[in-house]
mmCIF file of C-alpha atoms in Angstrom:
data_model
loop_
_atom_site.group_PDB
_atom_site.id
_atom_site.type_symbol
_atom_site.label_atom_id
_atom_site.label_comp_id
_atom_site.label_asym_id
_atom_site.label_seq_id
_atom_site.Cartn_x
_atom_site.Cartn_y
_atom_site.Cartn_z
ATOM 1 C CA MET A 1 -0.104 0.112 -0.174
ATOM 2 C CA ALA A 2 1.057 3.661 -0.709
ATOM 3 C CA ARG A 3 0.956 5.734 2.431
ATOM 4 C CA SER A 4 -2.887 5.879 2.390
ATOM 5 C CA GLU A 5 -5.140 4.792 -0.103
ATOM 6 C CA PHE A 6 -8.770 6.734 -0.794
ATOM 7 C CA THR A 7 -11.769 4.643 -2.828
ATOM 8 C CA ILE A 8 -14.302 6.408 -4.155
ATOM 9 C CA ASP A 9 -17.482 4.143 -4.425
ATOM 10 C CA LEU A 10 -19.465 5.579 -7.593
ATOM 11 C CA GLY A 11 -22.181 2.592 -6.831
ATOM 12 C CA ALA A 12 -22.500 4.410 -3.698
ATOM 13 C CA LEU A 13 -23.033 7.614 -5.417
ATOM 14 C CA ARG A 14 -25.218 6.019 -7.634
ATOM 15 C CA ALA A 15 -27.612 4.814 -4.815
ATOM 16 C CA ASN A 16 -27.322 8.153 -3.185
ATOM 17 C CA VAL A 17 -28.634 10.199 -6.179
ATOM 18 C CA ARG A 18 -31.480 7.568 -6.537
ATOM 19 C CA ARG A 19 -32.538 8.105 -3.258
ATOM 20 C CA LEU A 20 -32.663 12.001 -3.474
ATOM 21 C CA ARG A 21 -34.476 11.649 -6.434
ATOM 22 C CA ASP A 22 -37.333 9.478 -5.036
ATOM 23 C CA VAL A 23 -38.174 11.934 -2.466
ATOM 24 C CA LEU A 24 -38.840 14.847 -4.909
ATOM 25 C CA ASP A 25 -42.159 14.006 -6.418
ATOM 26 C CA GLY A 26 -41.177 15.565 -9.696
ATOM 27 C CA SER A 27 -38.786 18.164 -9.226
ATOM 28 C CA GLU A 28 -35.047 18.320 -10.483
ATOM 29 C CA LEU A 29 -32.272 17.315 -8.910
ATOM 30 C CA TRP A 30 -28.803 19.448 -9.510
ATOM 31 C CA ALA A 31 -25.471 17.647 -8.350
ATOM 32 C CA VAL A 32 -23.076 20.354 -6.373
ATOM 33 C CA VAL A 33 -19.999 19.091 -7.345
ATOM 34 C CA LYS A 34 -18.048 22.172 -5.914
ATOM 35 C CA ALA A 35 -14.427 22.099 -4.390
ATOM 36 C CA ASP A 36 -14.106 18.527 -6.964
ATOM 37 C CA SER A 37 -17.142 17.280 -5.166
ATOM 38 C CA TYR A 38 -16.488 18.197 -1.653
ATOM 39 C CA GLY A 39 -13.080 15.929 -2.404
ATOM 40 C CA HIS A 40 -14.493 13.110 -4.031
ATOM 41 C CA GLY A 41 -13.557 13.867 -7.601
ATOM 42 C CA ALA A 42 -15.571 16.641 -9.649
ATOM 43 C CA LEU A 43 -15.724 14.784 -12.588
ATOM 44 C CA ASP A 44 -16.216 11.401 -11.415
ATOM 45 C CA CYS A 45 -19.305 12.563 -9.645
ATOM 46 C CA ALA A 46 -20.678 15.038 -11.753
ATOM 47 C CA ARG A 47 -20.674 12.032 -15.096
ATOM 48 C CA VAL A 48 -22.161 9.592 -12.736
ATOM 49 C CA ALA A 49 -24.955 11.985 -11.288
ATOM 50 C CA LEU A 50 -25.877 12.945 -14.825
ATOM 51 C CA GLU A 51 -26.617 8.986 -15.661
ATOM 52 C CA GLU A 52 -28.741 8.848 -12.873
ATOM 53 C CA GLY A 53 -30.782 11.412 -13.993
ATOM 54 C CA ALA A 54 -29.181 14.404 -12.567
ATOM 55 C CA ALA A 55 -30.684 17.784 -14.532
ATOM 56 C CA ALA A 56 -27.323 19.964 -13.721
ATOM 57 C CA VAL A 57 -24.008 20.220 -12.429
ATOM 58 C CA CYS A 58 -23.116 23.198 -9.675
ATOM 59 C CA VAL A 59 -19.633 25.069 -9.144
ATOM 60 C CA ALA A 60 -18.939 27.699 -6.986
ATOM 61 C CA ALA A 61 -16.414 29.127 -9.546
ATOM 62 C CA LEU A 62 -16.130 29.427 -13.319
ATOM 63 C CA ALA A 63 -12.793 27.769 -13.531
ATOM 64 C CA GLU A 64 -14.351 24.433 -11.744
ATOM 65 C CA ALA A 65 -16.881 25.392 -14.597
ATOM 66 C CA LEU A 66 -14.484 25.384 -17.685
ATOM 67 C CA GLU A 67 -13.280 22.000 -16.437
ATOM 68 C CA LEU A 68 -16.333 20.425 -16.664
ATOM 69 C CA ARG A 69 -17.128 21.842 -19.835
ATOM 70 C CA ARG A 70 -14.014 19.932 -21.756
ATOM 71 C CA ALA A 71 -15.252 16.974 -20.352
ATOM 72 C CA LEU A 72 -18.631 17.258 -20.259
ATOM 73 C CA PRO A 73 -19.554 19.171 -23.423
ATOM 74 C CA GLU A 74 -23.847 18.468 -23.418
ATOM 75 C CA ALA A 75 -23.810 18.879 -18.967
ATOM 76 C CA ARG A 76 -26.168 21.905 -17.890
ATOM 77 C CA ILE A 77 -23.580 23.630 -15.273
ATOM 78 C CA LEU A 78 -24.618 26.385 -13.042
ATOM 79 C CA VAL A 79 -21.823 28.814 -11.244
ATOM 80 C CA PHE A 80 -22.906 30.030 -7.755
ATOM 81 C CA GLY A 81 -19.660 32.266 -7.066
ATOM 82 C CA PRO A 82 -19.641 35.332 -8.774
ATOM 83 C CA THR A 83 -17.664 36.443 -11.914
ATOM 84 C CA HIS A 84 -17.185 39.040 -14.472
ATOM 85 C CA ASP A 85 -15.163 36.714 -17.299
ATOM 86 C CA TYR A 86 -18.718 36.864 -18.657
ATOM 87 C CA ALA A 87 -17.066 36.346 -22.214
ATOM 88 C CA ALA A 88 -15.549 32.994 -21.136
ATOM 89 C CA ALA A 89 -18.700 31.954 -19.560
ATOM 90 C CA ARG A 90 -20.639 32.685 -23.326
ATOM 91 C CA ALA A 91 -18.159 30.345 -24.297
ATOM 92 C CA ALA A 92 -18.921 27.731 -22.200
ATOM 93 C CA ARG A 93 -22.015 28.223 -22.494
ATOM 94 C CA VAL A 94 -22.940 28.135 -18.444
ATOM 95 C CA GLU A 95 -25.410 30.139 -16.510
ATOM 96 C CA LEU A 96 -24.617 32.176 -13.544
ATOM 97 C CA CYS A 97 -25.995 33.116 -9.844
ATOM 98 C CA VAL A 98 -26.371 36.926 -10.293
ATOM 99 C CA GLY A 99 -27.672 39.552 -7.896
ATOM 100 C CA ASP A 100 -28.201 43.123 -9.338
ATOM 101 C CA GLU A 101 -25.607 42.743 -11.981
ATOM 102 C CA ILE A 102 -27.495 40.758 -14.577
ATOM 103 C CA PRO A 103 -24.936 40.310 -18.145
ATOM 104 C CA GLU A 104 -26.115 40.181 -21.807
ATOM 105 C CA GLY A 105 -26.460 37.263 -23.642
ATOM 106 C CA LEU A 106 -25.812 34.769 -20.734
ATOM 107 C CA PRO A 107 -28.663 32.543 -18.979
ATOM 108 C CA VAL A 108 -28.978 33.549 -15.132
ATOM 109 C CA HIS A 109 -29.849 32.732 -12.102
ATOM 110 C CA VAL A 110 -31.406 35.858 -9.816
ATOM 111 C CA LYS A 111 -30.353 35.208 -6.169
ATOM 112 C CA LEU A 112 -32.733 37.051 -3.358
ATOM 113 C CA ASP A 113 -31.632 37.009 -0.160
ATOM 114 C CA THR A 114 -34.334 35.938 1.878
ATOM 115 C CA GLY A 115 -32.211 35.391 5.418
ATOM 116 C CA MET A 116 -28.456 34.219 4.562
ATOM 117 C CA GLY A 117 -27.199 37.478 4.659
ATOM 118 C CA ARG A 118 -24.654 36.880 2.013
ATOM 119 C CA TRP A 119 -25.109 37.298 -1.690
ATOM 120 C CA GLY A 120 -28.400 38.565 -3.250
ATOM 121 C CA VAL A 121 -30.812 41.064 -3.827
ATOM 122 C CA SER A 122 -33.141 42.191 -0.574
ATOM 123 C CA GLU A 123 -35.898 42.926 -3.422
ATOM 124 C CA LEU A 124 -36.501 41.030 -6.821
ATOM 125 C CA ARG A 125 -36.985 43.387 -9.448
ATOM 126 C CA ALA A 126 -39.297 42.289 -12.675
ATOM 127 C CA PRO A 127 -36.461 39.683 -14.420
ATOM 128 C CA GLN A 128 -35.226 40.627 -18.009
ATOM 129 C CA ARG A 129 -35.918 38.193 -21.108
ATOM 130 C CA ASN A 130 -32.076 35.895 -20.087
ATOM 131 C CA VAL A 131 -33.006 35.464 -16.732
ATOM 132 C CA VAL A 132 -34.021 31.740 -16.415
ATOM 133 C CA GLY A 133 -34.354 31.052 -12.342
ATOM 134 C CA LEU A 134 -34.978 32.118 -9.433
ATOM 135 C CA MET A 135 -33.038 31.483 -6.426
ATOM 136 C CA THR A 136 -32.479 31.436 -2.822
ATOM 137 C CA HIS A 137 -30.102 29.842 -0.022
ATOM 138 C CA LEU A 138 -31.179 28.666 3.395
ATOM 139 C CA ALA A 139 -29.141 29.203 6.457
ATOM 140 C CA THR A 140 -30.508 27.119 8.846
ATOM 141 C CA ALA A 141 -32.011 23.805 7.367
ATOM 142 C CA ASP A 142 -29.848 21.311 9.385
ATOM 143 C CA ASN A 143 -30.374 22.861 13.077
ATOM 144 C CA ASP A 144 -33.579 25.147 12.465
ATOM 145 C CA PRO A 145 -36.393 24.182 10.312
ATOM 146 C CA VAL A 146 -38.633 26.965 11.756
ATOM 147 C CA PHE A 147 -36.461 29.744 10.325
ATOM 148 C CA ALA A 148 -35.921 27.424 7.024
ATOM 149 C CA ARG A 149 -39.860 27.639 6.860
ATOM 150 C CA THR A 150 -39.986 31.698 6.571
ATOM 151 C CA GLN A 151 -36.828 31.687 4.290
ATOM 152 C CA VAL A 152 -39.183 29.269 1.972
ATOM 153 C CA GLU A 153 -42.027 31.524 2.727
ATOM 154 C CA ARG A 154 -40.575 34.862 2.044
ATOM 155 C CA PHE A 155 -39.422 32.815 -1.412
ATOM 156 C CA ARG A 156 -42.627 31.854 -2.826
ATOM 157 C CA ALA A 157 -43.957 35.340 -1.770
ATOM 158 C CA ALA A 158 -41.829 37.751 -3.703
ATOM 159 C CA THR A 159 -41.863 34.815 -6.336
ATOM 160 C CA ALA A 160 -45.600 34.446 -6.898
ATOM 161 C CA GLU A 161 -46.195 36.283 -9.999
ATOM 162 C CA TYR A 162 -42.462 34.147 -11.602
ATOM 163 C CA ALA A 163 -43.759 30.631 -11.304
ATOM 164 C CA HIS A 164 -42.685 29.996 -14.273
ATOM 165 C CA LEU A 165 -39.128 30.732 -14.418
ATOM 166 C CA THR A 166 -37.577 27.655 -12.465
ATOM 167 C CA ARG A 167 -37.026 28.271 -9.089
ATOM 168 C CA HIS A 168 -34.889 26.718 -6.792
ATOM 169 C CA VAL A 169 -34.428 26.634 -2.704
ATOM 170 C CA ALA A 170 -33.146 23.474 -1.200
ATOM 171 C CA ASN A 171 -30.183 21.948 -0.112
ATOM 172 C CA SER A 172 -29.423 18.374 0.991
ATOM 173 C CA ALA A 173 -30.762 19.437 4.573
ATOM 174 C CA ALA A 174 -33.930 20.757 3.109
ATOM 175 C CA THR A 175 -34.545 17.960 0.134
ATOM 176 C CA LEU A 176 -34.281 15.469 2.623
ATOM 177 C CA ARG A 177 -36.563 17.374 5.790
ATOM 178 C CA LEU A 178 -38.522 20.270 3.884
ATOM 179 C CA PRO A 179 -40.800 19.061 1.179
ATOM 180 C CA GLU A 180 -41.925 22.632 1.192
ATOM 181 C CA ALA A 181 -38.716 24.004 -0.367
ATOM 182 C CA HIS A 182 -38.465 21.268 -3.460
ATOM 183 C CA PHE A 183 -40.109 23.814 -5.783
ATOM 184 C CA ASP A 184 -38.756 23.218 -9.292
ATOM 185 C CA ALA A 185 -35.214 21.567 -8.976
ATOM 186 C CA VAL A 186 -32.838 21.609 -5.528
ATOM 187 C CA ARG A 187 -28.998 21.472 -5.477
ATOM 188 C CA CYS A 188 -27.733 18.674 -3.666
ATOM 189 C CA GLY A 189 -24.374 18.576 -1.895
ATOM 190 C CA ILE A 190 -23.062 16.885 0.841
ATOM 191 C CA ALA A 191 -26.200 14.358 0.830
ATOM 192 C CA LEU A 192 -24.735 13.220 -2.553
ATOM 193 C CA TYR A 193 -21.597 11.813 -1.376
ATOM 194 C CA GLY A 194 -23.284 9.733 1.910
ATOM 195 C CA LEU A 195 -22.481 12.291 4.726
ATOM 196 C CA SER A 196 -25.201 13.640 6.510
ATOM 197 C CA PRO A 197 -26.373 17.469 6.394
ATOM 198 C CA PHE A 198 -27.281 16.692 9.771
ATOM 199 C CA GLY A 199 -24.520 15.329 11.192
ATOM 200 C CA THR A 200 -25.739 11.702 11.800
ATOM 201 C CA ASP A 201 -26.193 8.947 10.922
ATOM 202 C CA PRO A 202 -26.221 8.644 7.181
ATOM 203 C CA ALA A 203 -27.951 5.692 7.392
ATOM 204 C CA ASP A 204 -31.116 7.471 9.277
ATOM 205 C CA ASP A 205 -31.924 8.843 5.753
ATOM 206 C CA GLY A 206 -31.235 6.150 3.496
ATOM 207 C CA LEU A 207 -27.474 7.687 2.354
ATOM 208 C CA THR A 208 -24.676 5.699 2.158
ATOM 209 C CA PRO A 209 -20.782 6.791 2.403
ATOM 210 C CA VAL A 210 -19.266 6.878 -0.642
ATOM 211 C CA LEU A 211 -15.457 7.758 0.361
ATOM 212 C CA SER A 212 -13.460 5.325 2.807
ATOM 213 C CA TRP A 213 -9.803 6.204 3.551
ATOM 214 C CA ARG A 214 -7.355 3.526 5.159
ATOM 215 C CA SER A 215 -3.696 3.479 5.596
ATOM 216 C CA GLU A 216 -1.858 0.482 8.160
ATOM 217 C CA LEU A 217 0.483 0.602 10.814
ATOM 218 C CA ALA A 218 3.888 1.706 9.742
ATOM 219 C CA LEU A 219 5.713 0.875 13.081
ATOM 220 C CA VAL A 220 4.528 -1.152 16.124
ATOM 221 C CA LYS A 221 6.569 0.432 19.501
ATOM 222 C CA LEU A 222 6.343 -0.450 23.061
ATOM 223 C CA LEU A 223 6.399 2.239 25.610
ATOM 224 C CA ARG A 224 7.252 1.376 29.051
ATOM 225 C CA ALA A 225 5.317 3.576 31.876
ATOM 226 C CA GLY A 226 6.469 7.243 31.699
ATOM 227 C CA GLU A 227 7.539 6.832 27.812
ATOM 228 C CA SER A 228 5.768 9.672 25.376
ATOM 229 C CA THR A 229 5.032 9.779 21.603
ATOM 230 C CA GLY A 230 5.156 12.697 19.582
ATOM 231 C CA TYR A 231 5.911 16.275 19.470
ATOM 232 C CA GLY A 232 4.998 17.909 22.842
ATOM 233 C CA ARG A 233 4.633 14.478 24.724
ATOM 234 C CA ARG A 234 1.136 15.232 24.840
ATOM 235 C CA PHE A 235 0.982 11.255 24.931
ATOM 236 C CA VAL A 236 2.665 9.743 28.484
ATOM 237 C CA ALA A 237 2.374 5.718 28.931
ATOM 238 C CA GLU A 238 0.992 5.202 32.194
ATOM 239 C CA CYS A 239 2.037 1.471 32.153
ATOM 240 C CA GLU A 240 3.533 -0.660 29.388
ATOM 241 C CA THR A 241 1.240 0.241 26.046
ATOM 242 C CA TRP A 242 1.616 -0.373 22.484
ATOM 243 C CA ILE A 243 1.707 2.200 20.337
ATOM 244 C CA GLY A 244 0.706 1.960 16.108
ATOM 245 C CA HIS A 245 2.066 5.082 13.970
ATOM 246 C CA VAL A 246 0.131 5.719 10.685
ATOM 247 C CA PRO A 247 2.136 7.483 7.594
ATOM 248 C CA VAL A 248 -0.776 10.012 7.517
ATOM 249 C CA GLY A 249 -1.381 13.813 8.857
ATOM 250 C CA TYR A 250 -2.310 17.173 8.458
ATOM 251 C CA ALA A 251 -0.476 17.596 5.285
ATOM 252 C CA ASP A 252 -3.416 14.582 4.558
ATOM 253 C CA GLY A 253 -5.799 16.012 5.858
ATOM 254 C CA PHE A 254 -5.690 14.385 8.974
ATOM 255 C CA ARG A 255 -6.018 17.559 11.458
ATOM 256 C CA ARG A 256 -4.544 17.766 14.416
ATOM 257 C CA ASP A 257 -7.200 18.256 16.380
ATOM 258 C CA LEU A 258 -8.383 14.992 15.535
ATOM 259 C CA THR A 259 -6.702 13.724 18.874
ATOM 260 C CA GLY A 260 -8.774 11.615 20.812
ATOM 261 C CA THR A 261 -11.371 10.190 17.458
ATOM 262 C CA ARG A 262 -11.043 6.367 17.118
ATOM 263 C CA VAL A 263 -9.954 4.540 13.747
ATOM 264 C CA LEU A 264 -9.704 0.738 13.079
ATOM 265 C CA ALA A 265 -6.412 -1.040 12.919
ATOM 266 C CA GLY A 266 -7.849 -4.494 12.101
ATOM 267 C CA ASP A 267 -11.154 -5.082 13.471
ATOM 268 C CA GLU A 268 -10.391 -3.407 16.799
ATOM 269 C CA HIS A 269 -11.556 0.106 17.502
ATOM 270 C CA CYS A 270 -7.992 2.547 18.610
ATOM 271 C CA SER A 271 -8.230 5.727 20.416
ATOM 272 C CA VAL A 272 -5.689 8.610 18.428
ATOM 273 C CA VAL A 273 -3.098 9.202 20.790
ATOM 274 C CA GLY A 274 -0.171 12.216 21.189
ATOM 275 C CA ALA A 275 0.034 15.438 18.726
ATOM 276 C CA VAL A 276 -1.036 14.515 14.956
ATOM 277 C CA SER A 277 2.414 15.652 12.984
ATOM 278 C CA MET A 278 2.408 16.485 9.337
ATOM 279 C CA ASP A 279 2.982 13.142 8.002
ATOM 280 C CA ALA A 280 1.574 10.685 10.839
ATOM 281 C CA PHE A 281 -0.390 10.172 13.999
ATOM 282 C CA ALA A 282 -0.586 7.751 16.583
ATOM 283 C CA VAL A 283 -2.702 4.810 17.804
ATOM 284 C CA GLU A 284 -2.953 3.230 21.097
ATOM 285 C CA LEU A 285 -3.495 -0.314 20.420
ATOM 286 C CA PRO A 286 -5.035 -3.389 22.843
ATOM 287 C CA ARG A 287 -1.774 -5.214 21.916
ATOM 288 C CA GLN A 288 1.100 -5.690 19.703
ATOM 289 C CA LEU A 289 -0.211 -5.842 16.163
ATOM 290 C CA PRO A 290 1.801 -7.034 12.896
ATOM 291 C CA ARG A 291 3.129 -3.891 11.065
ATOM 292 C CA GLY A 292 1.540 -3.819 8.091
ATOM 293 C CA THR A 293 -2.566 -3.997 9.915
ATOM 294 C CA GLU A 294 -4.796 -2.515 7.802
ATOM 295 C CA VAL A 295 -5.825 0.971 9.480
ATOM 296 C CA THR A 296 -9.609 2.214 8.404
ATOM 297 C CA ILE A 297 -9.448 6.550 9.065
ATOM 298 C CA VAL A 298 -12.810 6.308 7.286
ATOM 299 C CA GLY A 299 -15.147 3.567 6.249
ATOM 300 C CA PRO A 300 -17.734 1.525 7.786
ATOM 301 C CA GLY A 301 -17.196 1.592 11.472
ATOM 302 C CA VAL A 302 -15.462 4.708 11.612
ATOM 303 C CA PRO A 303 -18.276 7.210 9.788
ATOM 304 C CA LEU A 304 -16.506 10.853 9.115
ATOM 305 C CA GLU A 305 -19.279 12.601 11.202
ATOM 306 C CA GLU A 306 -17.786 11.298 14.092
ATOM 307 C CA HIS A 307 -14.419 12.803 13.301
ATOM 308 C CA ALA A 308 -16.088 15.644 13.040
ATOM 309 C CA ARG A 309 -17.752 15.487 15.993
ATOM 310 C CA VAL A 310 -14.539 15.068 17.575
ATOM 311 C CA ALA A 311 -12.937 18.054 15.931
ATOM 312 C CA GLY A 312 -15.715 20.254 15.970
ATOM 313 C CA THR A 313 -16.394 20.855 13.172
ATOM 314 C CA LEU A 314 -18.290 19.785 9.969
ATOM 315 C CA THR A 315 -18.045 16.520 7.495
ATOM 316 C CA TYR A 316 -18.228 19.059 4.416
ATOM 317 C CA GLU A 317 -14.699 21.025 5.938
ATOM 318 C CA LEU A 318 -12.856 17.659 6.787
ATOM 319 C CA ALA A 319 -13.582 15.830 3.185
ATOM 320 C CA CYS A 320 -12.793 18.943 1.448
ATOM 321 C CA ARG A 321 -9.481 19.021 2.515
ATOM 322 C CA PHE A 322 -8.594 15.103 2.572
ATOM 323 C CA GLU A 323 -5.523 15.352 0.024
ATOM 324 C CA SER A 324 -5.125 12.730 -2.143
ATOM 325 C CA GLY A 325 -3.197 13.583 -5.001
ATOM 326 C CA PRO A 326 -0.473 11.162 -6.496
ATOM 327 C CA SER A 327 2.247 12.170 -4.064
ATOM 328 C CA ARG A 328 0.799 11.939 -1.204
ATOM 329 C CA ALA A 329 -2.405 9.044 -1.812
ATOM 330 C CA THR A 330 -3.384 6.420 -4.027
ATOM 331 C CA ARG A 331 -7.035 7.220 -5.465
ATOM 332 C CA VAL A 332 -9.022 4.250 -6.429
ATOM 333 C CA VAL A 333 -12.501 4.557 -8.405
ATOM 334 C CA ALA A 334 -13.981 1.514 -8.001
#
């Protein structure tokens, strides 16, 4: 094995697309593949989502759209983030999300700020002829459905006379829990990849994780009482303790604040101890295990949601920061 190996299960992605489409009752599914599909591989994920019936793919930046366009010449691509390179956008036949400024000669989606307090206009003017969609962005669909419903109703009232345009509001959380937010299309990201927008077990919503991450015990060492491992002596053995060293660290996306989380060494849960370094972390073993024992960092029995809980962050952030490039890891698409 290389230092570590990421596996992207496209079968799981297909199942998640089908699961999301099942709850839509006629609304279109638009697949959010920004940030390299949250670290899962934008081109592979976009292609599979479209094959399974997604009507469009969504990205954050024009550069992401241009990269996809070269490989997916017929796909409908929507760019969320601001851009002023309208010539490149026209040449690539992409659609833009806009606020006050509406460029000519491009299909655009006007964004209404109903409570996110970020991009978007506060009041909707009569749409120009190249406006093809109206949208808003929910701030609390994952943790405060009351406010999310307030945003939905604000949007519904503001866009009622423009129902002939494509209206889209829902993210993954609203797609799964707020059917009144479905309108004509939904924009799903995190749920596509089998991760819970609620930080709970993805299986609760019928989702299957797409990414798994494995490495191995590169070194197994016995610490005697009073001996330590790692920078700062953050772990000092109270008695004889077997320690395993895994050749993955924060340069690979395994963050320093993941000390205390658990991984699987073979089929046994083991706690990460000491300071996570740039290229390695240590685990406390139940006994001496062979060097080369497989370590599951993310996968069955080791959900990314649990790592996020320990780090006090979101699965979104962890997945986006995994470094699966060939200089650090092997990436397998299955």
